[in-house]
Coordinates of C-alpha atoms and ligand atoms in Angstrom, one line a residue:
X649 CA 57.7 38.8 -20.1
X650 CA 57.0 38.6 -24.3
X651 CA 54.4 37.4 -25.9
X652 CA 52.6 37.6 -29.7
X653 CA 49.9 36.0 -31.3
X654 CA 49.0 35.8 -35.3
X655 CA 45.3 36.6 -34.0
X656 CA 43.4 40.0 -34.4
X657 CA 40.3 38.7 -35.8
X658 CA 37.0 39.7 -33.8
X659 CA 35.8 36.5 -33.4
X660 CA 36.5 33.3 -31.1
X661 CA 36.2 30.1 -31.9
X662 CA 35.2 28.5 -28.8
X663 CA 31.6 29.4 -27.9
X664 CA 32.2 27.8 -24.7
X665 CA 34.5 29.5 -23.7
X666 CA 31.9 32.8 -24.0
X667 CA 29.7 30.8 -22.3
X668 CA 31.8 29.8 -19.2
X669 CA 33.1 33.8 -19.2
X670 CA 29.6 34.4 -19.4
X671 CA 28.4 32.6 -16.4
X672 CA 31.5 33.0 -14.2
X673 CA 30.9 37.1 -14.6
X674 CA 27.7 38.6 -13.9
X675 CA 29.8 41.6 -13.3
X676 CA 29.0 42.4 -17.0
X677 CA 25.6 42.6 -16.4
X678 CA 26.0 46.2 -15.3
X679 CA 29.3 47.3 -16.2
X680 CA 31.8 47.6 -19.0
X681 CA 34.3 46.3 -17.1
X682 CA 38.1 47.4 -18.1
X683 CA 39.7 48.1 -14.5
X684 CA 41.9 44.8 -14.4
X685 CA 44.9 46.5 -14.0
X686 CA 43.3 47.8 -10.9
X687 CA 41.1 45.4 -8.9
X688 CA 39.1 42.9 -10.4
X689 CA 35.6 41.4 -10.0
X690 CA 35.4 37.9 -8.9
X691 CA 34.1 34.8 -10.6
X692 CA 31.6 33.1 -9.4
X693 CA 33.1 30.1 -8.2
X694 CA 35.5 32.5 -6.2
X695 CA 32.1 33.9 -4.6
X696 CA 30.6 30.4 -3.9
X697 CA 33.9 29.8 -2.1
X698 CA 34.4 31.7 0.0
X699 CA 30.3 31.9 0.6
X700 CA 31.0 27.7 1.4
X701 CA 33.7 28.8 3.7
X702 CA 31.4 31.2 5.5
X703 CA 29.1 29.2 5.6
X704 CA 30.9 26.0 7.5
X705 CA 33.3 28.4 9.9
X706 CA 29.8 29.6 10.8
X707 CA 27.9 26.6 11.8
X708 CA 30.9 24.7 12.1
X709 CA 34.0 26.8 13.8
X710 CA 37.2 24.9 13.1
X711 CA 35.6 21.9 12.3
X712 CA 36.2 21.7 8.5
X713 CA 40.2 22.5 9.2
X714 CA 41.3 19.5 7.2
X715 CA 39.6 21.1 4.1
X716 CA 41.3 24.6 4.3
X717 CA 44.6 23.3 4.5
X718 CA 43.2 21.1 1.5
X719 CA 42.3 24.1 -0.1
X720 CA 45.6 26.0 0.7
X721 CA 47.7 23.3 -0.4
X722 CA 45.9 23.1 -3.8
X723 CA 46.5 27.0 -3.7
X724 CA 49.7 26.2 -4.0
X725 CA 49.8 23.9 -6.6
X726 CA 48.0 26.5 -8.7
X727 CA 50.7 28.7 -7.9
X728 CA 53.5 26.5 -8.6
X729 CA 52.1 25.7 -12.0
X730 CA 51.3 29.6 -13.1
X731 CA 54.8 30.3 -12.1
X732 CA 56.2 27.4 -13.5
X733 CA 58.3 26.7 -10.4
X734 CA 59.7 23.2 -9.6
X735 CA 57.6 22.8 -6.3
X736 CA 55.6 24.1 -3.9
X737 CA 58.2 25.0 -1.2
X738 CA 60.1 27.9 -3.2
X739 CA 56.5 29.7 -2.6
X740 CA 55.2 31.7 -0.1
X741 CA 51.6 33.1 0.7
X742 CA 52.0 36.7 1.6
X743 CA 49.5 39.5 1.8
X744 CA 50.4 41.7 -0.7
X745 CA 53.4 42.8 -3.5
X746 CA 54.8 45.3 -1.5
X747 CA 55.0 42.6 1.3
X748 CA 57.0 40.4 -0.7
X749 CA 59.5 42.8 -2.1
X750 CA 59.9 43.9 1.3
X751 CA 61.2 40.6 2.2
X752 CA 64.0 40.9 -0.2
X753 CA 65.3 44.8 0.6
X754 CA 65.2 44.1 4.3
X755 CA 66.4 40.6 3.9
X756 CA 69.7 41.5 1.7
X757 CA 73.1 42.2 3.4
X758 CA 73.7 45.7 2.0
X759 CA 76.9 47.8 2.0
X760 CA 77.6 51.1 1.5
X761 CA 77.8 51.8 -2.3
X762 CA 75.6 49.1 -3.1
X763 CA 73.1 50.0 -5.8
X764 CA 69.5 48.3 -7.0
X765 CA 68.4 48.9 -10.9
X766 CA 64.7 49.5 -11.5
X767 CA 62.6 51.6 -14.5
X768 CA 61.4 55.1 -13.8
X769 CA 58.5 53.8 -14.0
X770 CA 57.5 51.8 -11.4
X771 CA 54.3 51.5 -8.6
X772 CA 55.4 52.8 -5.6
X773 CA 55.5 49.2 -4.4
X774 CA 58.7 48.7 -6.0
X775 CA 60.6 51.7 -5.7
X776 CA 60.2 52.5 -1.4
X777 CA 61.4 49.2 -0.7
X778 CA 64.8 49.9 -2.4
X779 CA 64.5 53.9 -1.4
X780 CA 64.1 52.8 2.0
X781 CA 67.8 51.6 1.9
X782 CA 69.9 55.2 1.5
X783 CA 70.2 55.2 4.8
X784 CA 72.5 52.0 4.7
X785 CA 74.1 53.9 1.8
X786 CA 72.5 52.2 -1.2
X787 CA 71.8 54.3 -4.4
X788 CA 68.6 53.5 -6.5
X789 CA 69.1 53.9 -10.2
X790 CA 65.8 54.1 -12.3
X791 CA 67.0 52.7 -15.8
X792 CA 64.5 55.1 -18.3
X793 CA 61.4 53.0 -20.4
X794 CA 59.7 55.8 -21.4
X795 CA 58.0 56.8 -24.0
X796 CA 57.1 53.3 -23.6
X797 CA 57.1 52.5 -27.1
X798 CA 60.4 53.9 -28.1
X799 CA 62.8 53.2 -25.0
X800 CA 64.9 49.9 -25.0
X801 CA 64.1 49.4 -21.9
X802 CA 65.5 46.2 -21.1
X803 CA 69.1 48.0 -22.8
X804 CA 68.8 50.8 -20.4
X805 CA 68.4 48.2 -17.2
X806 CA 71.4 46.3 -18.3
X807 CA 73.7 49.2 -19.1
X808 CA 73.2 50.3 -15.7
X809 CA 73.8 47.4 -13.9
X810 CA 77.4 47.3 -12.5
X811 CA 79.6 45.3 -10.0
X812 CA 78.0 47.1 -7.2
X813 CA 74.6 46.1 -8.5
X814 CA 72.9 43.9 -6.2
X815 CA 69.5 43.3 -7.6
X816 CA 67.8 44.5 -10.8
X817 CA 63.8 44.8 -9.6
X818 CA 61.2 45.8 -12.2
X819 CA 57.8 44.7 -12.2
X820 CA 56.9 42.4 -16.0
X821 CA 54.3 45.4 -17.2
X822 CA 54.6 48.8 -15.8
X823 CA 51.3 50.2 -14.5
X824 CA 50.9 53.0 -16.1
X825 CA 52.4 52.8 -19.7
X826 CA 51.8 49.2 -20.3
X827 CA 55.0 48.7 -21.0
X828 CA 55.6 44.8 -20.8
X829 CA 59.4 44.2 -20.3
X830 CA 61.1 41.0 -21.7
X831 CA 62.1 39.4 -18.9
X832 CA 63.9 36.4 -19.9
X833 CA 66.6 38.8 -21.8
X834 CA 67.1 40.7 -19.0
X835 CA 66.9 37.4 -16.1
X836 CA 69.7 35.3 -19.1
X837 CA 71.8 38.4 -18.7
X838 CA 72.1 38.4 -15.1
X839 CA 71.8 34.7 -14.7
X840 CA 75.2 33.3 -13.3
X841 CA 76.3 37.0 -11.7
X842 CA 76.0 38.3 -8.1
X843 CA 72.9 40.7 -9.5
X844 CA 69.8 39.3 -8.2
X845 CA 66.5 39.3 -10.6
X846 CA 63.5 40.0 -8.7
X847 CA 60.1 40.3 -10.4
X848 CA 56.9 42.1 -9.4
X849 CA 54.8 40.4 -11.7
X850 CA 51.3 41.6 -10.4
X851 CA 50.4 43.2 -13.9
X852 CA 50.7 40.2 -16.0
X853 CA 50.8 37.0 -14.0
X854 CA 47.2 35.7 -14.8
X855 CA 47.1 37.2 -18.0
X856 CA 50.3 35.3 -19.6
X857 CA 52.5 33.0 -19.0
X858 CA 54.9 33.3 -16.6
X859 CA 58.0 30.8 -17.1
X860 CA 60.0 31.0 -14.1
X861 CA 62.7 28.5 -15.8
X862 CA 63.6 30.9 -19.0
X863 CA 63.3 34.2 -16.5
X864 CA 65.4 32.7 -14.2
X865 CA 64.4 35.4 -11.2
X866 CA 65.8 35.0 -7.8
X867 CA 62.1 36.5 -6.7
X868 CA 58.6 37.2 -7.4
X869 CA 56.4 38.8 -5.8
X870 CA 52.1 39.2 -6.9
X871 CA 49.0 39.6 -5.2
X872 CA 45.9 37.9 -6.1
X873 CA 43.5 40.7 -7.1
X874 CA 44.3 42.1 -10.4
X875 CA 44.8 40.0 -13.6
X876 CA 44.4 36.2 -11.4
X877 CA 41.0 37.9 -10.5
X878 CA 41.3 37.0 -6.8
X879 CA 40.6 38.8 -3.7
X880 CA 42.5 41.9 -2.6
X881 CA 45.3 41.4 0.9
X882 CA 46.7 37.7 -0.5
X883 CA 50.0 37.5 -2.5
X884 CA 52.7 35.2 -3.5
X885 CA 56.4 35.3 -3.3
X886 CA 58.6 32.7 -4.8
X887 CA 62.3 32.6 -3.4
X888 CA 64.7 30.7 -5.3
X889 CA 66.3 27.6 -3.5
X890 CA 69.8 29.5 -3.2
X891 CA 68.0 32.4 -1.3
X892 CA 65.8 30.9 1.0
X893 CA 68.5 30.6 3.8
X894 CA 70.5 33.9 2.7
X895 CA 67.4 36.1 3.3
X896 CA 67.5 37.9 6.8
X897 CA 64.4 37.2 8.4
X898 CA 62.7 40.0 10.3
X899 CA 58.9 38.3 11.1
X900 CA 58.4 35.8 13.5
X901 CA 56.0 33.3 15.0
X902 CA 55.0 29.7 15.5
X903 CA 53.9 28.6 11.3
X904 CA 57.4 29.5 10.4
X905 CA 59.0 27.0 12.8
X906 CA 60.4 23.6 12.6
X907 CA 59.4 21.1 14.0
X908 CA 55.7 22.4 12.6
X909 CA 52.7 22.5 15.5
X910 CA 55.0 21.9 18.0
X911 CA 53.6 24.5 20.3
X912 CA 55.3 23.3 23.2
X913 CA 58.9 22.7 21.6
X914 CA 61.8 24.8 23.1
X915 CA 63.9 24.2 20.8
X916 CA 63.0 25.5 16.9
X917 CA 64.4 27.0 13.6
X918 CA 63.3 28.4 10.9
X919 CA 61.6 26.0 8.2
X920 CA 64.5 25.8 5.6
X921 CA 61.2 26.3 2.7
X922 CA 59.4 29.4 2.1
X923 CA 57.4 28.9 4.9
X924 CA 59.7 30.9 6.7
X925 CA 58.1 34.1 5.5
X926 CA 54.6 32.6 7.2
X927 CA 55.2 33.5 10.2
X928 CA 51.5 33.6 11.5
X929 CA 48.2 32.2 10.5
X930 CA 47.0 32.4 7.0
X931 CA 44.7 34.4 5.3
X932 CA 42.0 30.9 5.1
X933 CA 39.1 32.7 3.3
X934 CA 40.9 34.7 0.9
X935 CA 42.7 31.1 -0.1
X936 CA 39.6 29.9 -0.7
X937 CA 38.6 32.5 -3.0
X938 CA 42.4 32.7 -4.5
X939 CA 42.3 28.8 -5.3
X940 CA 38.9 28.9 -7.0
X941 CA 39.9 31.6 -9.4
X942 CA 42.8 30.0 -10.7
X943 CA 40.9 27.3 -11.2
X944 CA 39.0 29.2 -13.5
X945 CA 42.3 30.8 -15.4
X946 CA 43.9 27.0 -15.4
X947 CA 40.6 25.6 -16.5
X948 CA 40.6 28.3 -19.4
X949 CA 44.3 27.8 -19.8
X950 CA 46.8 30.9 -19.8
X951 CA 47.5 30.8 -23.1
X952 CA 44.6 31.0 -24.5
X953 CA 43.4 33.8 -21.3
X954 CA 46.6 35.5 -23.2
X955 CA 45.4 35.2 -26.8
X956 CA 42.6 36.5 -25.9
X957 CA 43.1 39.6 -24.0
X958 CA 46.0 40.6 -26.8
X959 CA 42.9 40.3 -29.2
X960 CA 40.9 42.8 -27.0
X961 CA 43.7 44.9 -26.8
X962 CA 44.6 44.6 -30.3
X963 CA 40.5 45.7 -31.1
X964 CA 40.6 48.6 -29.1
X965 CA 43.6 50.2 -30.9
X966 CA 42.5 49.3 -34.0
X967 CA 39.0 51.4 -33.3
X968 CA 40.9 54.0 -31.1
X969 CA 44.0 54.7 -34.3
X970 CA 40.5 55.8 -36.3
X971 CA 40.6 58.8 -34.1
X972 CA 42.7 62.1 -35.1
X973 CA 43.1 62.4 -31.3
X974 CA 44.1 59.1 -29.8
X975 CA 47.6 58.9 -29.0
X976 CA 49.0 55.6 -27.3
X977 CA 51.1 56.4 -24.0
X978 CA 51.4 52.1 -24.8
X979 CA 53.2 50.5 -27.2
X980 CA 51.1 49.9 -29.8
X981 CA 53.2 46.8 -31.1
X982 CA 52.2 43.2 -30.1
X983 CA 55.9 42.2 -28.6
X984 CA 55.8 45.4 -26.2
X985 CA 52.8 45.6 -24.6
X986 CA 50.1 43.2 -22.5
X987 CA 46.8 44.0 -20.8
X988 CA 46.7 47.4 -20.3
X989 CA 46.4 50.6 -23.0
X990 CA 46.4 53.4 -21.8
X991 CA 45.7 56.3 -24.6
X992 CA 45.1 60.1 -23.8
X993 CA 42.8 62.0 -26.3
X994 CA 44.5 65.4 -25.9
X995 CA 42.4 68.4 -24.7
X996 CA 38.8 65.5 -24.7
X997 CA 40.9 63.2 -22.2
X998 CA 39.1 64.1 -18.9
X999 CA 35.8 64.8 -20.9
X1000 CA 36.6 60.8 -22.5
X1001 CA 36.6 59.5 -19.1
X1002 CA 33.7 61.4 -17.7
X1003 CA 31.6 60.2 -20.7
X1004 CA 33.1 56.4 -20.2
X1005 CA 32.5 56.5 -16.3
X1006 CA 28.7 57.7 -17.2
X1007 CA 27.9 54.9 -19.5
X1008 CA 28.9 52.7 -17.2
X1009 CA 32.3 51.8 -18.2
X1010 CA 35.1 51.1 -15.2
X1011 CA 38.5 52.3 -16.2
X1012 CA 41.0 55.0 -14.4
X1013 CA 43.4 57.4 -15.6
X1014 CA 47.1 56.7 -14.9
X1015 CA 49.7 58.2 -16.5
X1016 CA 48.2 61.2 -17.9
X1017 CA 45.6 59.0 -20.3
X1018 CA 42.8 56.8 -19.7
X1019 CA 43.8 53.0 -18.8
X1020 CA 41.9 50.5 -20.8
X1021 CA 42.3 46.9 -18.9
X1022 CA 40.3 43.8 -20.7
X1023 CA 40.7 40.4 -19.5
X1024 CA 39.5 37.3 -21.3
X1025 CA 35.9 37.4 -20.6
X1026 CA 35.4 40.8 -22.4
X1027 CA 33.4 40.9 -25.2
X1028 CA 33.2 42.4 -28.4
X1029 CA 30.4 44.1 -27.9
X1030 CA 31.3 46.1 -24.7
X1031 CA 34.4 47.2 -26.8
X1032 CA 32.2 48.5 -29.3
X1033 CA 30.4 50.2 -26.9
X1034 CA 33.4 51.5 -25.4
X1035 CA 34.5 53.1 -28.7
X1036 CA 31.3 54.5 -29.7
X1037 CA 31.2 56.3 -26.4
X1038 CA 34.7 57.5 -26.8
X1039 CA 34.2 58.6 -30.6
X1040 CA 30.8 60.7 -29.2
X1041 CA 32.7 62.2 -26.1
Ligands
LIG1854 C1 53.3 47.5 -10.8 C2 52.6 46.9 -9.4 N1 52.9 46.5 -8.7 C3 52.0 46.4 -7.3 C4 50.8 46.9 -7.2 C5 50.3 46.8 -5.7 O1 51.0 46.1 -5.0 P1 50.1 45.4 -3.6 O2 49.8 44.3 -3.8 O3 51.6 45.6 -2.5 O4 49.4 46.5 -2.9 C6 50.7 47.9 -7.9 C7 48.9 48.0 -8.0 O5 48.4 49.0 -8.6 C8 51.3 47.5 -9.4 O6 50.2 48.1 -10.3

């Protein structure tokens, strides 16, 4: 994933978009919310969708089942568009990113001596499923991606690949450093080889365009609760068509079977689509929330969302650069970063963090610094307040 724009002004041309943002995010009434790399607030429309669902099921039980199915169908189509996938039959709804990545790790035919290449700064969800294969003689190789602004991350990944590398599995954006990987470069280098390409996209999907056709990933996993502005506990898993029937299955239930919905059938087989990864009843309340959240992102347009996030991160970089003790853990080069800006303030870091929290700014500490993660709706006046607090701490 690599996205740059030429924009570094603090004015957005579209006032109507700012109005929409203000209507959709009451979180801004009480907080300066820059924690989208952790758990995002829902937009109003997600709350309304879940409330309507709750009222319906409370009053009428399953009477509106057809409507729920319609929402689920729409959700799958929105995910297809977000990924630029060719259809919905390659997309499964899963509980979270970890579950998606584990489907790959548990589903391949491993032989002793095989290896998996990841980076040195992965979230545990994209390290543990591979490390858990140690008993089968699988080696995990970590490519140097730190310091985030200097390391030739993609080159280091590709240099670790050899003829026993079964999977390269990377986060599109590293959770701590915010380093965005050039997924197209990795995907194109691996394309046509025996090495599968797996992407943990949770730190970029919803914030930046994602183009499966260009990236040529074999697998993509992400949960909905970060940049997608959705609920926790509902994620997506993309499986390229050529892998659908090659991954071994480890979970079983009525929902994944063909014939679908025939509970008396004693002859069955797993669906040939990604429904084979969905053994049981869907997470219907969350489907409603995520469908609504994605409708907002798609209404704004993911390119515009990305431009606005980039501009806000750039604004913070400019403001913080004036401070003598600001040390950027994240890359400052627009081509190497996404929505995460991680900064240390020498011996002041803890104090600055405390001051931000006391000042109503929602951020977290990660990788030794303070992680700022603005979304498209954050206002520049909020960022000015953040800069003021950091200066004064
Ligand atoms: C890169 C990355 N992957 C995965 C996760 C979370 O995984 P899951 O969706 O399984 O909870 C996070 C959460 O911080 C993350 O930053």
